[in-house]
Coordinates of N, CA and C and ligand atoms in Angstrom, one line a residue:
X1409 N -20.6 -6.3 -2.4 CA -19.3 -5.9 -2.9 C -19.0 -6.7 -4.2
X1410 N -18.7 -6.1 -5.4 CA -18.9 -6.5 -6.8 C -16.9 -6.9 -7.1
X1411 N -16.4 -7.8 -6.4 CA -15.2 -8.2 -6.8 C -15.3 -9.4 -6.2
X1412 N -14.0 -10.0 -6.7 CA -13.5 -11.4 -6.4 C -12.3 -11.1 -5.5
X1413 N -11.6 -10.3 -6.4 CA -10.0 -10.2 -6.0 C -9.6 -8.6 -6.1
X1414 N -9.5 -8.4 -4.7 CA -8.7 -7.0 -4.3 C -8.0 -6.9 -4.0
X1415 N -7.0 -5.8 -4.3 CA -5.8 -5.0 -3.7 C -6.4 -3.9 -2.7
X1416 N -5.8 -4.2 -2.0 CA -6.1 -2.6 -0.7 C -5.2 -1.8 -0.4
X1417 N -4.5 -0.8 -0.9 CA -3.5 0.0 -0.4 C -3.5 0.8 1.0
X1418 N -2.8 0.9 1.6 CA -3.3 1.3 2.9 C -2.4 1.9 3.4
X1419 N -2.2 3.6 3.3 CA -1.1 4.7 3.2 C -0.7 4.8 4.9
X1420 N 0.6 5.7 5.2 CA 1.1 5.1 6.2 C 0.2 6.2 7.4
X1421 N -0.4 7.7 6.7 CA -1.4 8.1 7.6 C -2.1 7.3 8.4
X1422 N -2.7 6.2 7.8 CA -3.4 5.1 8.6 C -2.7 4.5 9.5
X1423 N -1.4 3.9 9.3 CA -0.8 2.7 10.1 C 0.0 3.3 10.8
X1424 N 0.5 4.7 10.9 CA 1.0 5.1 11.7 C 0.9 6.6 11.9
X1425 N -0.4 6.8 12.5 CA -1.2 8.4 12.4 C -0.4 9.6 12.9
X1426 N 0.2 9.0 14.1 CA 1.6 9.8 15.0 C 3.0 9.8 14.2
X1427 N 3.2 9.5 13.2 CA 4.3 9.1 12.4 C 5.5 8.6 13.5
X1428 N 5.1 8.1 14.6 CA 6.1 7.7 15.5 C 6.1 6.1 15.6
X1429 N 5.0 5.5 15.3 CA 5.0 4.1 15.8 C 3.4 3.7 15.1
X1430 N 3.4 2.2 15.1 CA 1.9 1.9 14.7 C 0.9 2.1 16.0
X1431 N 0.0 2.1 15.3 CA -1.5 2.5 15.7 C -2.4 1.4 15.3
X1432 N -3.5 1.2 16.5 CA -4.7 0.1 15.7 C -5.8 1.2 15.4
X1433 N -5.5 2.5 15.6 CA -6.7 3.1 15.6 C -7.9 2.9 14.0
X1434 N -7.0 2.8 13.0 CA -7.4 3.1 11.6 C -7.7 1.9 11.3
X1435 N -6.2 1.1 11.3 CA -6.3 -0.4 11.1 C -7.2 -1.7 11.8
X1436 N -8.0 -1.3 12.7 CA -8.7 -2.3 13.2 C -9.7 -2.3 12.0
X1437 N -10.6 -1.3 11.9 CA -11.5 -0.9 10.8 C -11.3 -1.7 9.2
X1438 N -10.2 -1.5 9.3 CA -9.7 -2.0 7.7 C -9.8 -3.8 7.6
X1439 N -9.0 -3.9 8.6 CA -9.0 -4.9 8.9 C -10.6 -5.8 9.1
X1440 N -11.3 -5.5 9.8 CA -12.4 -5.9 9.9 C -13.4 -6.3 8.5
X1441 N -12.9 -5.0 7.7 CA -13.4 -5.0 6.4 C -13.0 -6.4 5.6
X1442 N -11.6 -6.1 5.8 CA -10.7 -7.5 5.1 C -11.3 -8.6 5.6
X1443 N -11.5 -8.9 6.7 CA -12.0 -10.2 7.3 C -14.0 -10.2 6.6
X1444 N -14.5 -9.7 6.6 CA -15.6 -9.5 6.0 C -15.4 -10.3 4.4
X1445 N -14.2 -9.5 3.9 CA -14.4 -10.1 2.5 C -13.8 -11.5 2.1
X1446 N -13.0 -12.0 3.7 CA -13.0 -13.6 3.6 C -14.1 -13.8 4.1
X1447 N -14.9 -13.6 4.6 CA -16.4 -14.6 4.8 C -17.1 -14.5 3.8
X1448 N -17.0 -13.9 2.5 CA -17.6 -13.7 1.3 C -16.5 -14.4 0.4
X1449 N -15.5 -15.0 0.7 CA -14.8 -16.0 -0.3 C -13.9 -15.3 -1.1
X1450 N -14.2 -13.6 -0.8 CA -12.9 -12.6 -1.9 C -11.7 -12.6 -1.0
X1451 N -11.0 -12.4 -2.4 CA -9.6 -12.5 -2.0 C -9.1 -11.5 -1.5
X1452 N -7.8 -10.8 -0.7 CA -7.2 -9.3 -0.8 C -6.1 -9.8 -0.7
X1453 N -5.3 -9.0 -1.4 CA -3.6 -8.6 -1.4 C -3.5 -6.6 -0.8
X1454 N -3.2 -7.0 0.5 CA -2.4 -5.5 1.2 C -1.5 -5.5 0.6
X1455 N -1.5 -3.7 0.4 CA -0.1 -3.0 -0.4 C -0.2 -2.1 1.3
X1456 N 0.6 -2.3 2.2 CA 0.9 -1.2 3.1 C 2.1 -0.4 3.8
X1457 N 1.9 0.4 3.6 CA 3.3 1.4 3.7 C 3.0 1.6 5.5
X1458 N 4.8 2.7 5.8 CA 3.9 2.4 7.4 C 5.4 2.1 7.7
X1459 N 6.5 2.0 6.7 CA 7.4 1.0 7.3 C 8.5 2.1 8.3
X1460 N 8.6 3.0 7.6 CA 9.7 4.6 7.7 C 8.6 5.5 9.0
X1461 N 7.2 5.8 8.7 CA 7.1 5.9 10.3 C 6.8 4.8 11.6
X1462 N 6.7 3.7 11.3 CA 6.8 3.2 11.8 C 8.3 2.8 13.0
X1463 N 9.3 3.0 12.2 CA 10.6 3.0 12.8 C 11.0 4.6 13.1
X1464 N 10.3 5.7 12.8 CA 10.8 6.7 13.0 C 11.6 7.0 14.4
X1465 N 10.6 6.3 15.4 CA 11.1 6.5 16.8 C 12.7 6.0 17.2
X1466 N 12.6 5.3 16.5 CA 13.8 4.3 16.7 C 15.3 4.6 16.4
X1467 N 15.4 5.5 15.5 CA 16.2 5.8 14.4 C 16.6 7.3 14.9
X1468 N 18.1 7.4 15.5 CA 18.0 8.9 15.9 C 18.5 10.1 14.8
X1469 N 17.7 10.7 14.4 CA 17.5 11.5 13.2 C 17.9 13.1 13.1
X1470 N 17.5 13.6 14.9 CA 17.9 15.1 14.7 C 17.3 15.9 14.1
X1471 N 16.7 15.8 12.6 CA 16.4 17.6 12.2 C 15.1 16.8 11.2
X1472 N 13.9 17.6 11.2 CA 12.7 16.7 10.5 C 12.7 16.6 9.1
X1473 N 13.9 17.0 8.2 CA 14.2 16.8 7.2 C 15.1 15.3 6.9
X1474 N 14.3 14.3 6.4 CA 15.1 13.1 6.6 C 15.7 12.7 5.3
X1475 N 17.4 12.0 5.8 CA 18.2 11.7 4.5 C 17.2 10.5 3.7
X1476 N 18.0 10.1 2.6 CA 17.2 8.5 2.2 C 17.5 7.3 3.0
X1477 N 18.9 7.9 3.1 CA 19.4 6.7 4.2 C 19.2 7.0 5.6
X1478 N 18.7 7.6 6.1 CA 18.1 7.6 7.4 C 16.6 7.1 6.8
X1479 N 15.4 7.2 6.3 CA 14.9 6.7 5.4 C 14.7 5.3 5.4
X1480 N 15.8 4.8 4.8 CA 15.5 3.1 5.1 C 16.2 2.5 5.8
X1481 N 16.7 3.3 6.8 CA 17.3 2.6 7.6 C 16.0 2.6 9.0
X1482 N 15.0 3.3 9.3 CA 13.6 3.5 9.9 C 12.8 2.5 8.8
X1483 N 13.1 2.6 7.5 CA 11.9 1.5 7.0 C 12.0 -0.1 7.8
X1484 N 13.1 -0.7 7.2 CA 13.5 -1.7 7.7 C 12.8 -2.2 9.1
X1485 N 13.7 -1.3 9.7 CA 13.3 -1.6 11.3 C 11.6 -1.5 11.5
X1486 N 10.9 -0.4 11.2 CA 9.2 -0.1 11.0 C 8.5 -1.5 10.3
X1487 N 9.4 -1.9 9.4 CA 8.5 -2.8 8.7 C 8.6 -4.0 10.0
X1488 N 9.3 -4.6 10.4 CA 8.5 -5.5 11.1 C 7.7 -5.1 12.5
X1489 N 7.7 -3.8 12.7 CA 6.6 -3.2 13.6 C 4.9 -3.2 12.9
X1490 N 5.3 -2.8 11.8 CA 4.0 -2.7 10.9 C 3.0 -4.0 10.3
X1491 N 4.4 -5.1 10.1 CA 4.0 -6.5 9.9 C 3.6 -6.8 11.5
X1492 N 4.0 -6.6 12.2 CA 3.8 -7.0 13.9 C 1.9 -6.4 13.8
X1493 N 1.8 -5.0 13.8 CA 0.6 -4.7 13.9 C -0.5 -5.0 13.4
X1494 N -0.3 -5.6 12.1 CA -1.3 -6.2 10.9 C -1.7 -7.5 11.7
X1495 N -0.6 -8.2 11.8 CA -1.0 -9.5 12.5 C -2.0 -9.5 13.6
X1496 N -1.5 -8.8 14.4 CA -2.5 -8.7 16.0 C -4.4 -8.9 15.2
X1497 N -4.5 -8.4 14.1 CA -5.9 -8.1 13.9 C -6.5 -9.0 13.6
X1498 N -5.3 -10.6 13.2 CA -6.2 -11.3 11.8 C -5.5 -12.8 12.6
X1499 N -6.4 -13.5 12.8 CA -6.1 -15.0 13.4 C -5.4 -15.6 11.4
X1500 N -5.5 -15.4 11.0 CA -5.3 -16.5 9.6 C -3.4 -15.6 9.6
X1501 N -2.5 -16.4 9.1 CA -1.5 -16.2 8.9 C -1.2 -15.3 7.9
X1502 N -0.3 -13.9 8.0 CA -0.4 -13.0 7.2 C 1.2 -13.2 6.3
X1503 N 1.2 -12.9 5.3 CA 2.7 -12.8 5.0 C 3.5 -11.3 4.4
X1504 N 4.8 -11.1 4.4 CA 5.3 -10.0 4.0 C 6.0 -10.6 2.7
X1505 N 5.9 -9.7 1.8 CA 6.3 -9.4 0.7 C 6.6 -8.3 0.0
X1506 N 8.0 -8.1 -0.6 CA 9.2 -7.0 -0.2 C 9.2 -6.8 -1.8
X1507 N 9.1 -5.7 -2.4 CA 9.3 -6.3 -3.9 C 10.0 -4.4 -4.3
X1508 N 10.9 -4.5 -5.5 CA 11.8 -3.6 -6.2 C 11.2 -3.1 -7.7
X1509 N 11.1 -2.2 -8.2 CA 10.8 -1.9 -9.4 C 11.6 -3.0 -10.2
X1510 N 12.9 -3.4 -9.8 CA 13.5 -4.4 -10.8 C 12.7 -5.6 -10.8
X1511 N 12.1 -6.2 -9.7 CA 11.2 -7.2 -9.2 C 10.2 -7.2 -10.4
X1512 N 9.4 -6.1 -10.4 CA 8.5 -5.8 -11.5 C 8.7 -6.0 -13.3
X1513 N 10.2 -5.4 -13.2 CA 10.3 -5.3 -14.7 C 10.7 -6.4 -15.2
X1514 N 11.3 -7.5 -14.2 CA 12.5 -8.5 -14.6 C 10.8 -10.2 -15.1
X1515 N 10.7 -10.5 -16.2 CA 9.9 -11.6 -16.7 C 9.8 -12.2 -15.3
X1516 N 11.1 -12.7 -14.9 CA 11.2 -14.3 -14.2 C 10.3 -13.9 -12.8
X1517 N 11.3 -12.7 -12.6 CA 10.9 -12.2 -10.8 C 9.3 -11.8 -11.3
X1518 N 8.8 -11.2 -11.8 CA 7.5 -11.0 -12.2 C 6.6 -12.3 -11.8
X1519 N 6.8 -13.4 -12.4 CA 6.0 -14.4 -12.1 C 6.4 -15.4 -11.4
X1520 N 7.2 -15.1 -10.5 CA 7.2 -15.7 -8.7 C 6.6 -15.1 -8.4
X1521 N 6.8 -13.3 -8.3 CA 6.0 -13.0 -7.8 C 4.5 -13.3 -7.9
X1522 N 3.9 -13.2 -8.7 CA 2.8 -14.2 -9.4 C 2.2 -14.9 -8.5
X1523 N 3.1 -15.6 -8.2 CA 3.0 -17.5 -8.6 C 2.6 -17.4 -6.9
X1524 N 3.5 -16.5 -6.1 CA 4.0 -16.8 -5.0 C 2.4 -16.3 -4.3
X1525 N 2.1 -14.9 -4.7 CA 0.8 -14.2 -4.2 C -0.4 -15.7 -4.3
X1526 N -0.4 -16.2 -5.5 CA -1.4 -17.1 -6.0 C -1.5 -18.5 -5.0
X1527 N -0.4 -18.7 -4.7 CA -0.3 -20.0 -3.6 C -0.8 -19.6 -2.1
X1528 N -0.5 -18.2 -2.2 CA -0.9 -17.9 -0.5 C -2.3 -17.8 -0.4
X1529 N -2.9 -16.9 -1.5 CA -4.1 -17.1 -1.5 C -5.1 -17.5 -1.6
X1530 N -4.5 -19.1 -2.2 CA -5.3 -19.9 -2.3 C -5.3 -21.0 -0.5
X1531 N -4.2 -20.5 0.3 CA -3.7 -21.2 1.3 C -4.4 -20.4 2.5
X1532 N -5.2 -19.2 2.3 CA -5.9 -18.5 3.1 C -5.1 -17.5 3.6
X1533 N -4.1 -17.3 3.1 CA -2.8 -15.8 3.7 C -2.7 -14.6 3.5
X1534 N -3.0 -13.6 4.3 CA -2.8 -12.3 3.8 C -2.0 -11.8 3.3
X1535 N -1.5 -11.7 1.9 CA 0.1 -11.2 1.2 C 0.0 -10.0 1.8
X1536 N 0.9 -9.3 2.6 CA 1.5 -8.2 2.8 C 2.5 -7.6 2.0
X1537 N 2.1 -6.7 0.6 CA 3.1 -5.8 0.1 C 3.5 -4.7 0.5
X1538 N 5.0 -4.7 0.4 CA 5.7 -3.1 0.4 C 7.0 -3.2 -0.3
X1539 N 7.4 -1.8 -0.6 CA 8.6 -1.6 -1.4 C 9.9 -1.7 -0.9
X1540 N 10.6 -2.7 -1.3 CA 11.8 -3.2 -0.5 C 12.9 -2.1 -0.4
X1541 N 12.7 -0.7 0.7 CA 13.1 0.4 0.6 C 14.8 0.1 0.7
X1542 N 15.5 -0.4 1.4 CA 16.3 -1.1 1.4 C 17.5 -1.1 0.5
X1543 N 17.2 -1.9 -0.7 CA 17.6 -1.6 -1.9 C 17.5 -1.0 -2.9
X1544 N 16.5 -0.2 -3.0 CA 16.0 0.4 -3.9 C 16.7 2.1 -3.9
X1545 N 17.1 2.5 -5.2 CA 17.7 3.6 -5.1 C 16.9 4.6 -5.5
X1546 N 17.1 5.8 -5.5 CA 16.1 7.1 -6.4 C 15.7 6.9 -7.5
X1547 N 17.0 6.6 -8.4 CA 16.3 6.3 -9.7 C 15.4 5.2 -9.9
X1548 N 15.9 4.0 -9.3 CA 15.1 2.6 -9.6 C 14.2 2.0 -8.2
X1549 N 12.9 3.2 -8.3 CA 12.4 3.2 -7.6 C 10.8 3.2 -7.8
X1550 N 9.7 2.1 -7.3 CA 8.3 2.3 -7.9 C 8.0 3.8 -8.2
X1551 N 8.0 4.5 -6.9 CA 7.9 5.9 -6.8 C 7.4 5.8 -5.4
X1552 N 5.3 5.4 -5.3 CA 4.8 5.5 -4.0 C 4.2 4.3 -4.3
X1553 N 3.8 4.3 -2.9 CA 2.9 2.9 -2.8 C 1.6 3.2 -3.6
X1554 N 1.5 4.1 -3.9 CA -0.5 4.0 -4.9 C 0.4 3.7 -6.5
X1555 N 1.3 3.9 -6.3 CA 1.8 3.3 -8.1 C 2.3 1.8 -7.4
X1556 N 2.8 1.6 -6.7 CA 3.5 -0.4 -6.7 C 2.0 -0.7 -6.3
X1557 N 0.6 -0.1 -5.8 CA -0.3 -1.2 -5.7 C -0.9 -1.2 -6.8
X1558 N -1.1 0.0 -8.1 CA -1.6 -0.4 -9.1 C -0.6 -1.8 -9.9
X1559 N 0.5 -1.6 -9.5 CA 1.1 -2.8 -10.3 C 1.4 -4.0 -10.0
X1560 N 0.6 -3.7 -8.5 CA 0.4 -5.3 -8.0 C -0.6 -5.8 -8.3
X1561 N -1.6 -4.6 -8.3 CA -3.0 -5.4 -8.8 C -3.0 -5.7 -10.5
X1562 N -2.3 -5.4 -11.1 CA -2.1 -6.1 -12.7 C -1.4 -7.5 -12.3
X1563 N -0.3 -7.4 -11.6 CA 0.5 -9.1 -11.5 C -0.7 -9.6 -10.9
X1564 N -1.2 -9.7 -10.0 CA -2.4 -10.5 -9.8 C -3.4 -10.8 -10.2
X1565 N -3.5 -10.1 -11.1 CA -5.1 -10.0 -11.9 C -6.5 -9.5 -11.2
X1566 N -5.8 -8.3 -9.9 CA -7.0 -8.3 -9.3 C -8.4 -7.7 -10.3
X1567 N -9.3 -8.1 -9.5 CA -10.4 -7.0 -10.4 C -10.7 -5.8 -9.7
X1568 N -10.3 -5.4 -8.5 CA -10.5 -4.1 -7.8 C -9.0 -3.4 -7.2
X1569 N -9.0 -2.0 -7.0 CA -7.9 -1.9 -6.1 C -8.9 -0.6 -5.5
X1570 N -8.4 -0.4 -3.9 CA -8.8 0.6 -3.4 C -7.4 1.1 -2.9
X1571 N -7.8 2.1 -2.5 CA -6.9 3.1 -2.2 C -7.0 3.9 -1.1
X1572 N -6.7 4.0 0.4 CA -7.2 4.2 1.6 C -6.0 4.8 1.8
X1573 N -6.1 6.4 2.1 CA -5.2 7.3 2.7 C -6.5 8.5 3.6
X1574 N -5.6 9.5 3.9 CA -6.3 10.3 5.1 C -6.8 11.3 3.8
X1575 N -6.8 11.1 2.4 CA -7.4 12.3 1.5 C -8.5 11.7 1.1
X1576 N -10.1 13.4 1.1 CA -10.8 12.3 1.3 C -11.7 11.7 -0.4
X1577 N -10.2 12.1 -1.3 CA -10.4 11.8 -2.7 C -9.7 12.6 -3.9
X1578 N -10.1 12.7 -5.4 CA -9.4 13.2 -6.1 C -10.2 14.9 -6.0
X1579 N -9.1 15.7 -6.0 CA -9.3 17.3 -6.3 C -8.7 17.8 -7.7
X1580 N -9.8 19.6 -7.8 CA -9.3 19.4 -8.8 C -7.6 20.2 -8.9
X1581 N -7.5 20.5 -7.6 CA -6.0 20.8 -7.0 C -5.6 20.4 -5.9
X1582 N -4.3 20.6 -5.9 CA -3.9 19.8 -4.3 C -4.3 20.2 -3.0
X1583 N -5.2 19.9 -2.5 CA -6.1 21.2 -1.0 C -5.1 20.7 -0.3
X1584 N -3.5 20.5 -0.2 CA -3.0 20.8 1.0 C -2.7 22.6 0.7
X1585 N -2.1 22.9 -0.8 CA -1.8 24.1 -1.4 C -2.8 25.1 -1.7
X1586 N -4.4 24.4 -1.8 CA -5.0 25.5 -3.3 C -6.4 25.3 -1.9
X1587 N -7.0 26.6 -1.5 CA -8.1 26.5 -0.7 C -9.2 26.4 -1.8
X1588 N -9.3 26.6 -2.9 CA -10.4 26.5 -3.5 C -10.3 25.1 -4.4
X1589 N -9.5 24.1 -3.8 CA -9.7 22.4 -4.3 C -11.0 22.4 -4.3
X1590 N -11.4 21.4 -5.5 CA -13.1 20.5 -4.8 C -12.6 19.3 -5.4
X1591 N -13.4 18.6 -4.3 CA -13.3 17.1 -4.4 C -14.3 17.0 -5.5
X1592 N -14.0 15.9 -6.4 CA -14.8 15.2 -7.2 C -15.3 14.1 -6.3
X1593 N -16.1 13.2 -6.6 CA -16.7 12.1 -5.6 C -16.7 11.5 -6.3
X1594 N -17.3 11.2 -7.8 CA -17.1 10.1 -8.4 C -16.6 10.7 -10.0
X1595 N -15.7 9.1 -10.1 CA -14.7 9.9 -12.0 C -15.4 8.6 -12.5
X1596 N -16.2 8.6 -13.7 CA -16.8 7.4 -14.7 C -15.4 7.1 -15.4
X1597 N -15.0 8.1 -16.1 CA -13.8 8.2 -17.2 C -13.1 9.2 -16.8
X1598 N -11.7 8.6 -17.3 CA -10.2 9.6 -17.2 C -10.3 10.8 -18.2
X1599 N -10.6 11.3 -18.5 CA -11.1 12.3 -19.6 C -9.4 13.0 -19.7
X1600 N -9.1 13.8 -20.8 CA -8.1 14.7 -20.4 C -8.1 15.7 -19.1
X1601 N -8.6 16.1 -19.3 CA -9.6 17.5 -18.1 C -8.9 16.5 -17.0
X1602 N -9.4 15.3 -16.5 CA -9.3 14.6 -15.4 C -7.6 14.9 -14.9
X1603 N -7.0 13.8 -16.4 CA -5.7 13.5 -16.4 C -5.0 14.5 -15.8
X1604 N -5.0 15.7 -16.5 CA -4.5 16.9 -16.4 C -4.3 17.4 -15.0
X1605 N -5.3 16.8 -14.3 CA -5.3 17.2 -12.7 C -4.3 17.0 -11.8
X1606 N -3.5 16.0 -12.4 CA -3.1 15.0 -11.7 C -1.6 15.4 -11.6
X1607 N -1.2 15.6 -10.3 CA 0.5 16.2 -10.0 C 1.5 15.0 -9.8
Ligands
LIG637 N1 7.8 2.0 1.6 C1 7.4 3.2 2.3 C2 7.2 2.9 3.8 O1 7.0 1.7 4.1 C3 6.1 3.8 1.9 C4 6.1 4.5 0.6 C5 4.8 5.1 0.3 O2 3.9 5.2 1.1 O3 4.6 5.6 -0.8 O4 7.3 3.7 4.6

């Protein structure tokens, strides 16, 4: 494995396949992987989402169209189900970390955040990212977790990010919509052509 320091995103398909509650089904796997790359001395920072189905059950909602505030009010409660399930996998102490697009833009908050990821992982801790749904409004919002992990893996300096959801890669249309998607398997360069793909 050709890195030092990775980000792993890990979409909530995985952490909670039933959109009702967590699951180890996905996450033991990942996990294993992660522990793998501490016996090789690399680093990882988790970006994982997970938090909204994870509390889904919990949260009486009525009609499968959900408000934003029913939304984070299931995040909240899911996220420490989700931090609960991470844990179960990993004897070394994992931590949660909640962070806002203002978190990102603001200098100061930027480099705690920093500072804060850099202490844990030098302390042997799994940093657990997710978007502090919470506070965060429509407008002033990362967007999804594959954009707040690309921007965690810049605050950190990681040299890799992966990206682990149930898709099984980039198309050149959306195959939930277009039956004639094809997966590309591997992109060297973002070419226009590429960019253009991209919804
Ligand atoms: N913060 C959301 C959650 O924990 C995830 C957002 C996303 O996956 O893009 O459910």
């Amino acid at each position: 494995m050709n890195f030092n320091r990775a980000v792993i995103k890990v979409g909530s398909a995985l952490v909670a396949p039933a959109k009702n509650g967590c699951s180890g089904k996905y996450i033991l796997a990942i996990a294993q992987f992660i522990t793998k790359c501490h016996q090789q001395d690399k680093e990882v920072i988790l970006v994982s989402s997970g938090g909204v189905a994870a509390g889904r059950s919990v949260i009486r909602h009525g009609s499968p169209e959900l408000s934003v505030s029913m939304k984070k009010a299931m995040s909240s409660v899911g996220q420490m189900k989700m931090m609960a399930n991470w844990q179960r996998f990993f004897d070394i102490p994992c931590s949660q970390i909640l962070i806002t697009q203002d978190d990102l833009e603001d200098r100061e908050r930027y480099i705690s955040i920093k500072d804060t990821i850099q202490i844990q992982l030098e302390n042997g801790i799994l940093p657990i990212v997710n978007e502090n749904d919470t506070v965060t409004t429509e407008d002033l919002k990362v967007g999804d977790n594959d954009n707040l992990s690309a921007l965690v893996a810049q605050a950190c300096e990681a040299d890799c990010l992966f990206i682990l959801s149930d898709i099984d890669g980039v198309f050149t249309k959306d195959p939930n919509i277009h039956d004639d998607a094809i997966l590309i398997p591997k992109i060297d360069e973002i070419t226009d052509e590429i960019y253009a793909m991209a919804a």
